[in-house]
Amino acid sequence: MTTAAPQHQPRILSGMQPTSDSLHLGNYIGALRNWVGLQDDFDTFYFVADLHALTVPTDPELITRRTRITAAQFIAGGVDPAGSAIFAQSHVAQHPELMWVLACQTAFGEASRMTQFKDKTAKGQNANVGLFTYPILMAADILMYDAEKVPVGDDQRQHLEITRDLAVRFNQRFGETLTVPDAHILKESARIMDLTDPTSKMSGSTSPDKGLVLLSDEPARITKKLKSAVTDADGEIRYDVEGKPGVSNLLVIHSALSGTPVAELEAHFAGQGYGALKGEVAEVVVETVGPFKARMDELLDDPAELDTILAKGAERAAEVAAATMDRVRDAVGLLRPAR
């Protein structure tokens, strides 16, 4: 009897910064659920981007706590540590090492054109060198793991451009060493908006507390926020992003979590008021967040076990990272240490 050869699974990588005490509903619907769905078809690596979080002043105890919270929420959201590598970025020492090699292949003018630095400094963020070189560390994160795909929304394609450019440039100069990644476009990911300003995306850094549904919120708090969500004076429940952004946002949240198409929801709520819509959306969200929060709290109540999961993920990630850096060092001519 002939045993079939194992099929190659393309590797995929993504991460989130531990910049708040909880991920929010937009993170869950727009990213985390998609990560979970990718686990069957890809060799998945998901990391907490704690090094990236250092570009803003952060209390040391806060970043430690938030790193654990973010990792716990990955798992509570359905990322399986038995199949996916879940790790903290800083636990794999090769990240900043590859970033330095790539920085030496990056022109100053090229780095200066990156919108991340321009946008954040324009909003008053401290213009430190770490923020300036942030896209190069991001490129190192991706290229380190030979990621063939990187899950991004259609509006985030540009975030991969410098990564691809640096990989192509490196390979042209030093020989085929780095995998040039493609975007894995998340075509069906819903865009969740701020509850107080439904023309702006729900954001952990810019939305007020009333505009955010945190995955750590208690049911009563979730219900209160959703029942206070901004709608309009029209009174009709229909999907119209430009004319009725608040109502449309509530319909999208319901549809994303319940699986009911928006058109069916419009028919379901025909003749009903906004109170009925808000109440039902609150019920759907609470049904989703309740089990999530219970699992998150269970993980956070046992930090030693959570740290063990991160250590195992980092060990798996480090095996790949070490092989990549061996190739990179050989390519650029760095002398390997005697062993």
CSV table of C-alpha atoms in Angstrom, one decimal:
chain,number,residue,atom,x,y,z
A,1,MET,CA,0.0,0.0,0.0
A,2,THR,CA,1.4,3.4,-1.0
A,3,THR,CA,1.2,6.2,1.4
A,4,ALA,CA,0.4,9.6,-0.2
A,5,ALA,CA,3.0,12.2,0.3
A,6,PRO,CA,1.9,15.0,2.7
A,7,GLN,CA,0.6,18.1,0.9
A,8,HIS,CA,2.5,21.3,1.2
A,9,GLN,CA,0.7,23.9,3.2
A,10,PRO,CA,1.7,27.5,2.3
A,11,ARG,CA,2.7,29.5,5.3
A,12,ILE,CA,0.7,32.5,6.4
A,13,LEU,CA,1.6,35.1,9.1
A,14,SER,CA,-0.1,37.9,10.9
A,15,GLY,CA,0.0,39.8,14.1
A,16,MET,CA,-1.6,42.4,16.4
A,17,GLN,CA,-0.1,44.9,18.7
A,18,PRO,CA,-0.8,44.7,22.5
A,19,THR,CA,-1.8,48.4,22.6
A,20,SER,CA,-4.9,48.1,24.8
A,21,ASP,CA,-6.4,46.0,27.6
A,22,SER,CA,-8.7,44.3,25.1
A,23,LEU,CA,-9.3,43.7,21.4
A,24,HIS,CA,-12.6,45.1,20.2
A,25,LEU,CA,-15.4,43.8,18.0
A,26,GLY,CA,-13.8,45.2,14.9
A,27,ASN,CA,-10.6,43.2,15.5
A,28,TYR,CA,-12.6,40.1,16.1
A,29,ILE,CA,-14.9,40.3,13.0
A,30,GLY,CA,-12.4,41.9,10.7
A,31,ALA,CA,-9.3,39.9,11.5
A,32,LEU,CA,-9.4,37.3,14.2
A,33,ARG,CA,-12.2,35.2,12.8
A,34,ASN,CA,-10.4,35.2,9.5
A,35,TRP,CA,-7.3,33.9,11.2
A,36,VAL,CA,-9.2,31.0,12.6
A,37,GLY,CA,-10.6,30.1,9.2
A,38,LEU,CA,-7.1,30.0,7.7
A,39,GLN,CA,-5.8,27.3,10.0
A,40,ASP,CA,-7.1,24.4,8.0
A,41,ASP,CA,-5.5,25.4,4.7
A,42,PHE,CA,-2.3,27.2,5.8
A,43,ASP,CA,0.7,26.7,8.1
A,44,THR,CA,-0.3,29.6,10.4
A,45,PHE,CA,2.0,31.8,12.5
A,46,TYR,CA,0.3,34.5,14.7
A,47,PHE,CA,2.3,36.8,16.9
A,48,VAL,CA,1.8,39.5,19.5
A,49,ALA,CA,3.7,42.5,18.1
A,50,ASP,CA,5.2,43.7,21.4
A,51,LEU,CA,8.3,45.2,19.7
A,52,HIS,CA,6.1,47.4,17.5
A,53,ALA,CA,4.2,48.6,20.6
A,54,LEU,CA,7.4,50.2,21.9
A,55,THR,CA,7.1,53.0,19.3
A,56,VAL,CA,4.9,54.8,21.8
A,57,PRO,CA,5.7,55.4,25.5
A,58,THR,CA,4.3,52.4,27.4
A,59,ASP,CA,4.5,51.4,31.1
A,60,PRO,CA,6.5,48.2,31.4
A,61,GLU,CA,4.0,46.4,33.6
A,62,LEU,CA,1.2,47.5,31.1
A,63,ILE,CA,2.9,46.0,28.1
A,64,THR,CA,3.6,42.8,30.0
A,65,ARG,CA,-0.1,42.4,30.9
A,66,ARG,CA,-1.4,43.4,27.5
A,67,THR,CA,0.9,40.9,25.8
A,68,ARG,CA,-0.7,38.1,27.8
A,69,ILE,CA,-4.2,39.5,27.2
A,70,THR,CA,-3.7,39.7,23.5
A,71,ALA,CA,-2.4,36.2,23.3
A,72,ALA,CA,-5.3,34.9,25.4
A,73,GLN,CA,-7.7,36.6,23.1
A,74,PHE,CA,-6.2,35.0,20.1
A,75,ILE,CA,-6.9,31.6,21.7
A,76,ALA,CA,-10.3,32.6,23.0
A,77,GLY,CA,-11.2,33.7,19.5
A,78,GLY,CA,-10.5,30.2,18.1
A,79,VAL,CA,-6.8,30.2,17.2
A,80,ASP,CA,-5.6,26.7,18.2
A,81,PRO,CA,-2.1,26.6,19.7
A,82,ALA,CA,-1.8,22.9,18.8
A,83,GLY,CA,-1.9,23.8,15.1
A,84,SER,CA,-0.8,27.5,15.0
A,85,ALA,CA,2.3,29.0,16.3
A,86,ILE,CA,1.3,31.7,18.8
A,87,PHE,CA,4.2,33.7,20.1
A,88,ALA,CA,5.4,37.1,21.3
A,89,GLN,CA,7.5,38.9,18.7
A,90,SER,CA,10.3,39.8,21.2
A,91,HIS,CA,10.7,36.1,22.1
A,92,VAL,CA,12.3,35.5,18.7
A,93,ALA,CA,15.6,37.4,18.7
A,94,GLN,CA,16.0,37.2,14.9
A,95,HIS,CA,13.3,39.8,14.3
A,96,PRO,CA,15.5,42.9,15.0
A,97,GLU,CA,18.5,41.2,13.5
A,98,LEU,CA,16.8,40.7,10.1
A,99,MET,CA,15.3,44.2,10.4
A,100,TRP,CA,18.9,45.6,10.7
A,101,VAL,CA,20.0,43.8,7.6
A,102,LEU,CA,17.0,45.0,5.6
A,103,ALA,CA,17.4,48.5,6.9
A,104,CYS,CA,20.9,48.5,5.3
A,105,GLN,CA,19.2,47.7,2.0
A,106,THR,CA,16.6,50.5,2.4
A,107,ALA,CA,17.2,54.0,1.0
A,108,PHE,CA,16.5,56.9,3.4
A,109,GLY,CA,14.1,58.5,0.8
A,110,GLU,CA,12.2,55.3,0.4
A,111,ALA,CA,11.7,55.0,4.2
A,112,SER,CA,10.7,58.7,4.3
A,113,ARG,CA,7.8,58.1,2.0
A,114,MET,CA,6.1,55.6,4.2
A,115,THR,CA,2.7,56.9,5.2
A,116,GLN,CA,2.8,55.3,8.7
A,117,PHE,CA,5.4,57.7,9.9
A,118,LYS,CA,3.8,60.7,8.2
A,119,ASP,CA,0.3,60.0,9.4
A,120,LYS,CA,1.2,59.3,13.1
A,121,THR,CA,3.6,62.3,13.5
A,122,ALA,CA,1.0,64.6,11.9
A,123,LYS,CA,-1.3,63.5,14.7
A,124,GLY,CA,1.2,64.4,17.3
A,125,GLN,CA,2.9,61.0,18.0
A,126,ASN,CA,6.6,61.2,19.1
A,127,ALA,CA,8.7,61.0,16.0
A,128,ASN,CA,11.2,58.5,17.2
A,129,VAL,CA,13.5,56.4,15.0
A,130,GLY,CA,11.6,53.2,15.9
A,131,LEU,CA,8.4,54.7,14.4
A,132,PHE,CA,10.4,55.7,11.3
A,133,THR,CA,11.8,52.2,10.8
A,134,TYR,CA,8.5,50.5,11.8
A,135,PRO,CA,7.8,49.3,8.2
A,136,ILE,CA,11.2,47.7,8.0
A,137,LEU,CA,10.6,45.7,11.2
A,138,MET,CA,7.2,44.7,9.7
A,139,ALA,CA,9.0,43.5,6.6
A,140,ALA,CA,11.4,41.5,8.7
A,141,ASP,CA,8.4,39.9,10.6
A,142,ILE,CA,7.0,38.7,7.3
A,143,LEU,CA,10.1,37.6,5.5
A,144,MET,CA,11.5,35.8,8.6
A,145,TYR,CA,9.0,33.0,8.2
A,146,ASP,CA,9.0,32.5,4.4
A,147,ALA,CA,5.3,33.6,4.5
A,148,GLU,CA,3.8,33.0,1.1
A,149,LYS,CA,0.7,34.9,2.1
A,150,VAL,CA,-0.2,37.7,4.4
A,151,PRO,CA,-3.8,38.3,5.3
A,152,VAL,CA,-4.8,41.9,4.6
A,153,GLY,CA,-7.9,43.8,3.8
A,154,ASP,CA,-8.1,45.2,0.2
A,155,ASP,CA,-7.2,48.7,1.5
A,156,GLN,CA,-4.0,47.4,3.1
A,157,ARG,CA,-2.2,46.1,0.0
A,158,GLN,CA,0.2,49.0,0.2
A,159,HIS,CA,1.5,47.7,3.5
A,160,LEU,CA,3.1,44.8,1.7
A,161,GLU,CA,4.8,46.9,-1.0
A,162,ILE,CA,8.0,47.7,0.9
A,163,THR,CA,8.2,44.0,2.1
A,164,ARG,CA,8.0,42.8,-1.4
A,165,ASP,CA,10.4,45.5,-2.7
A,166,LEU,CA,13.0,44.6,-0.1
A,167,ALA,CA,12.7,40.9,-0.7
A,168,VAL,CA,13.1,41.3,-4.5
A,169,ARG,CA,16.1,43.8,-4.0
A,170,PHE,CA,17.8,41.4,-1.5
A,171,ASN,CA,17.4,38.4,-3.8
A,172,GLN,CA,18.7,40.4,-6.8
A,173,ARG,CA,21.8,41.5,-4.9
A,174,PHE,CA,22.6,38.4,-2.9
A,175,GLY,CA,20.8,35.5,-4.7
A,176,GLU,CA,17.5,33.8,-4.0
A,177,THR,CA,17.3,33.9,-0.2
A,178,LEU,CA,13.9,35.4,0.8
A,179,THR,CA,10.4,34.4,-0.1
A,180,VAL,CA,8.5,37.2,-1.8
A,181,PRO,CA,5.0,37.2,-0.2
A,182,ASP,CA,1.6,37.8,-1.8
A,183,ALA,CA,-1.4,39.4,-0.2
A,184,HIS,CA,-4.2,37.1,0.9
A,185,ILE,CA,-7.1,39.4,0.4
A,186,LEU,CA,-9.9,39.0,3.0
A,187,LYS,CA,-12.7,39.6,0.5
A,188,GLU,CA,-15.6,39.1,3.0
A,189,SER,CA,-14.2,40.7,6.1
A,190,ALA,CA,-16.7,43.2,7.5
A,191,ARG,CA,-15.6,46.7,8.3
A,192,ILE,CA,-17.0,47.6,11.8
A,193,MET,CA,-17.5,51.3,12.5
A,194,ASP,CA,-17.3,53.4,15.7
A,195,LEU,CA,-20.7,53.3,17.5
A,196,THR,CA,-20.6,57.1,18.2
A,197,ASP,CA,-19.2,58.1,14.8
A,198,PRO,CA,-20.3,55.4,12.2
A,199,THR,CA,-18.3,57.2,9.5
A,200,SER,CA,-15.0,56.2,11.2
A,201,LYS,CA,-13.6,52.7,11.7
A,202,MET,CA,-13.9,51.3,15.2
A,203,SER,CA,-10.4,51.8,16.7
A,204,GLY,CA,-8.8,51.0,20.0
A,205,SER,CA,-6.6,54.0,19.7
A,206,THR,CA,-9.0,56.7,18.4
A,207,SER,CA,-12.5,55.6,19.3
A,208,PRO,CA,-14.0,56.7,22.6
A,209,ASP,CA,-15.1,54.0,25.1
A,210,LYS,CA,-18.7,54.4,24.1
A,211,GLY,CA,-17.8,53.8,20.5
A,212,LEU,CA,-16.0,50.5,21.2
A,213,VAL,CA,-17.4,47.1,22.0
A,214,LEU,CA,-14.5,45.5,23.8
A,215,LEU,CA,-14.2,41.7,23.9
A,216,SER,CA,-13.7,42.0,27.7
A,217,ASP,CA,-16.9,44.0,28.2
A,218,GLU,CA,-19.6,42.6,30.5
A,219,PRO,CA,-23.0,41.9,28.9
A,220,ALA,CA,-24.7,44.9,30.5
A,221,ARG,CA,-22.0,47.2,29.3
A,222,ILE,CA,-22.2,45.8,25.7
A,223,THR,CA,-26.0,46.2,25.7
A,224,LYS,CA,-25.7,49.8,27.0
A,225,LYS,CA,-23.2,50.7,24.3
A,226,LEU,CA,-25.2,49.2,21.5
A,227,LYS,CA,-28.5,50.7,22.6
A,228,SER,CA,-26.8,54.1,22.7
A,229,ALA,CA,-25.3,53.7,19.2
A,230,VAL,CA,-25.8,56.7,16.9
A,231,THR,CA,-28.4,56.1,14.2
A,232,ASP,CA,-30.5,58.9,12.5
A,233,ALA,CA,-33.9,60.5,12.6
A,234,ASP,CA,-35.3,58.7,9.6
A,235,GLY,CA,-36.6,55.7,11.4
A,236,GLU,CA,-36.3,53.2,8.6
A,237,ILE,CA,-34.1,50.2,9.0
A,238,ARG,CA,-32.3,49.7,5.7
A,239,TYR,CA,-28.7,49.3,4.5
A,240,ASP,CA,-27.3,52.6,3.1
A,241,VAL,CA,-23.7,53.2,4.1
A,242,GLU,CA,-23.6,56.8,2.9
A,243,GLY,CA,-27.2,57.9,3.9
A,244,LYS,CA,-27.6,55.7,7.0
A,245,PRO,CA,-24.1,54.8,8.3
A,246,GLY,CA,-25.2,54.1,11.9
A,247,VAL,CA,-28.0,51.7,10.9
A,248,SER,CA,-25.9,50.1,8.3
A,249,ASN,CA,-23.2,49.4,10.9
A,250,LEU,CA,-25.6,47.7,13.2
A,251,LEU,CA,-26.9,45.6,10.3
A,252,VAL,CA,-23.4,44.6,9.4
A,253,ILE,CA,-22.5,43.6,13.0
A,254,HIS,CA,-25.7,41.5,13.2
A,255,SER,CA,-25.0,39.8,9.8
A,256,ALA,CA,-21.4,39.1,10.6
A,257,LEU,CA,-22.1,37.4,13.8
A,258,SER,CA,-25.5,35.7,13.1
A,259,GLY,CA,-24.7,34.7,9.5
A,260,THR,CA,-28.0,36.2,8.4
A,261,PRO,CA,-27.7,38.2,5.1
A,262,VAL,CA,-28.3,41.9,5.4
A,263,ALA,CA,-31.2,41.8,2.9
A,264,GLU,CA,-32.9,39.2,5.2
A,265,LEU,CA,-32.3,41.4,8.2
A,266,GLU,CA,-33.9,44.4,6.4
A,267,ALA,CA,-37.0,42.3,5.7
A,268,HIS,CA,-37.0,41.0,9.3
A,269,PHE,CA,-36.9,44.5,10.8
A,270,ALA,CA,-39.4,46.1,8.3
A,271,GLY,CA,-41.8,48.3,10.2
A,272,GLN,CA,-39.9,48.0,13.4
A,273,GLY,CA,-38.0,50.8,15.1
A,274,TYR,CA,-34.4,51.3,15.9
A,275,GLY,CA,-34.9,50.1,19.5
A,276,ALA,CA,-35.8,46.6,18.1
A,277,LEU,CA,-32.7,46.6,15.9
A,278,LYS,CA,-30.3,47.7,18.7
A,279,GLY,CA,-31.8,45.2,21.2
A,280,GLU,CA,-31.4,42.3,18.8
A,281,VAL,CA,-27.9,43.3,17.8
A,282,ALA,CA,-27.0,43.5,21.5
A,283,GLU,CA,-28.3,40.0,22.0
A,284,VAL,CA,-26.3,38.6,19.1
A,285,VAL,CA,-23.1,40.3,20.3
A,286,VAL,CA,-23.5,39.2,23.9
A,287,GLU,CA,-24.0,35.6,22.7
A,288,THR,CA,-20.7,35.8,20.9
A,289,VAL,CA,-18.6,37.7,23.4
A,290,GLY,CA,-19.9,35.7,26.5
A,291,PRO,CA,-18.1,32.4,25.7
A,292,PHE,CA,-15.1,34.4,24.3
A,293,LYS,CA,-14.7,36.3,27.6
A,294,ALA,CA,-15.1,33.2,29.7
A,295,ARG,CA,-12.3,31.4,27.8
A,296,MET,CA,-10.1,34.6,28.0
A,297,ASP,CA,-10.6,34.9,31.7
A,298,GLU,CA,-9.8,31.2,32.2
A,299,LEU,CA,-6.5,31.6,30.3
A,300,LEU,CA,-5.6,34.8,32.2
A,301,ASP,CA,-6.3,33.1,35.5
A,302,ASP,CA,-3.4,30.7,34.7
A,303,PRO,CA,-0.6,33.0,33.4
A,304,ALA,CA,2.0,30.2,33.8
A,305,GLU,CA,0.0,28.0,31.3
A,306,LEU,CA,-0.4,30.9,28.9
A,307,ASP,CA,3.3,31.6,29.1
A,308,THR,CA,4.0,28.0,28.3
A,309,ILE,CA,1.8,28.2,25.2
A,310,LEU,CA,3.8,31.3,24.1
A,311,ALA,CA,7.1,29.6,24.8
A,312,LYS,CA,6.1,26.6,22.7
A,313,GLY,CA,5.0,28.9,19.9
A,314,ALA,CA,8.2,30.9,20.1
A,315,GLU,CA,10.2,27.6,20.0
A,316,ARG,CA,8.5,26.6,16.7
A,317,ALA,CA,8.9,30.1,15.3
A,318,ALA,CA,12.5,30.2,16.3
A,319,GLU,CA,13.3,27.1,14.3
A,320,VAL,CA,12.1,28.7,11.1
A,321,ALA,CA,13.7,32.1,12.0
A,322,ALA,CA,17.1,30.5,12.7
A,323,ALA,CA,17.1,28.8,9.3
A,324,THR,CA,16.2,32.1,7.6
A,325,MET,CA,18.9,34.0,9.4
A,326,ASP,CA,21.5,31.3,8.5
A,327,ARG,CA,20.6,31.9,4.8
A,328,VAL,CA,20.7,35.7,5.2
A,329,ARG,CA,24.0,35.7,7.1
A,330,ASP,CA,25.6,33.5,4.4
A,331,ALA,CA,24.2,35.6,1.7
A,332,VAL,CA,25.5,38.9,3.0
A,333,GLY,CA,28.8,37.4,4.1
A,334,LEU,CA,28.5,37.5,7.9
A,335,LEU,CA,30.9,35.0,9.4
A,336,ARG,CA,29.1,32.3,11.3
A,337,PRO,CA,30.2,31.7,14.9
A,338,ALA,CA,32.3,28.6,15.4
A,339,ARG,CA,30.3,25.8,17.1
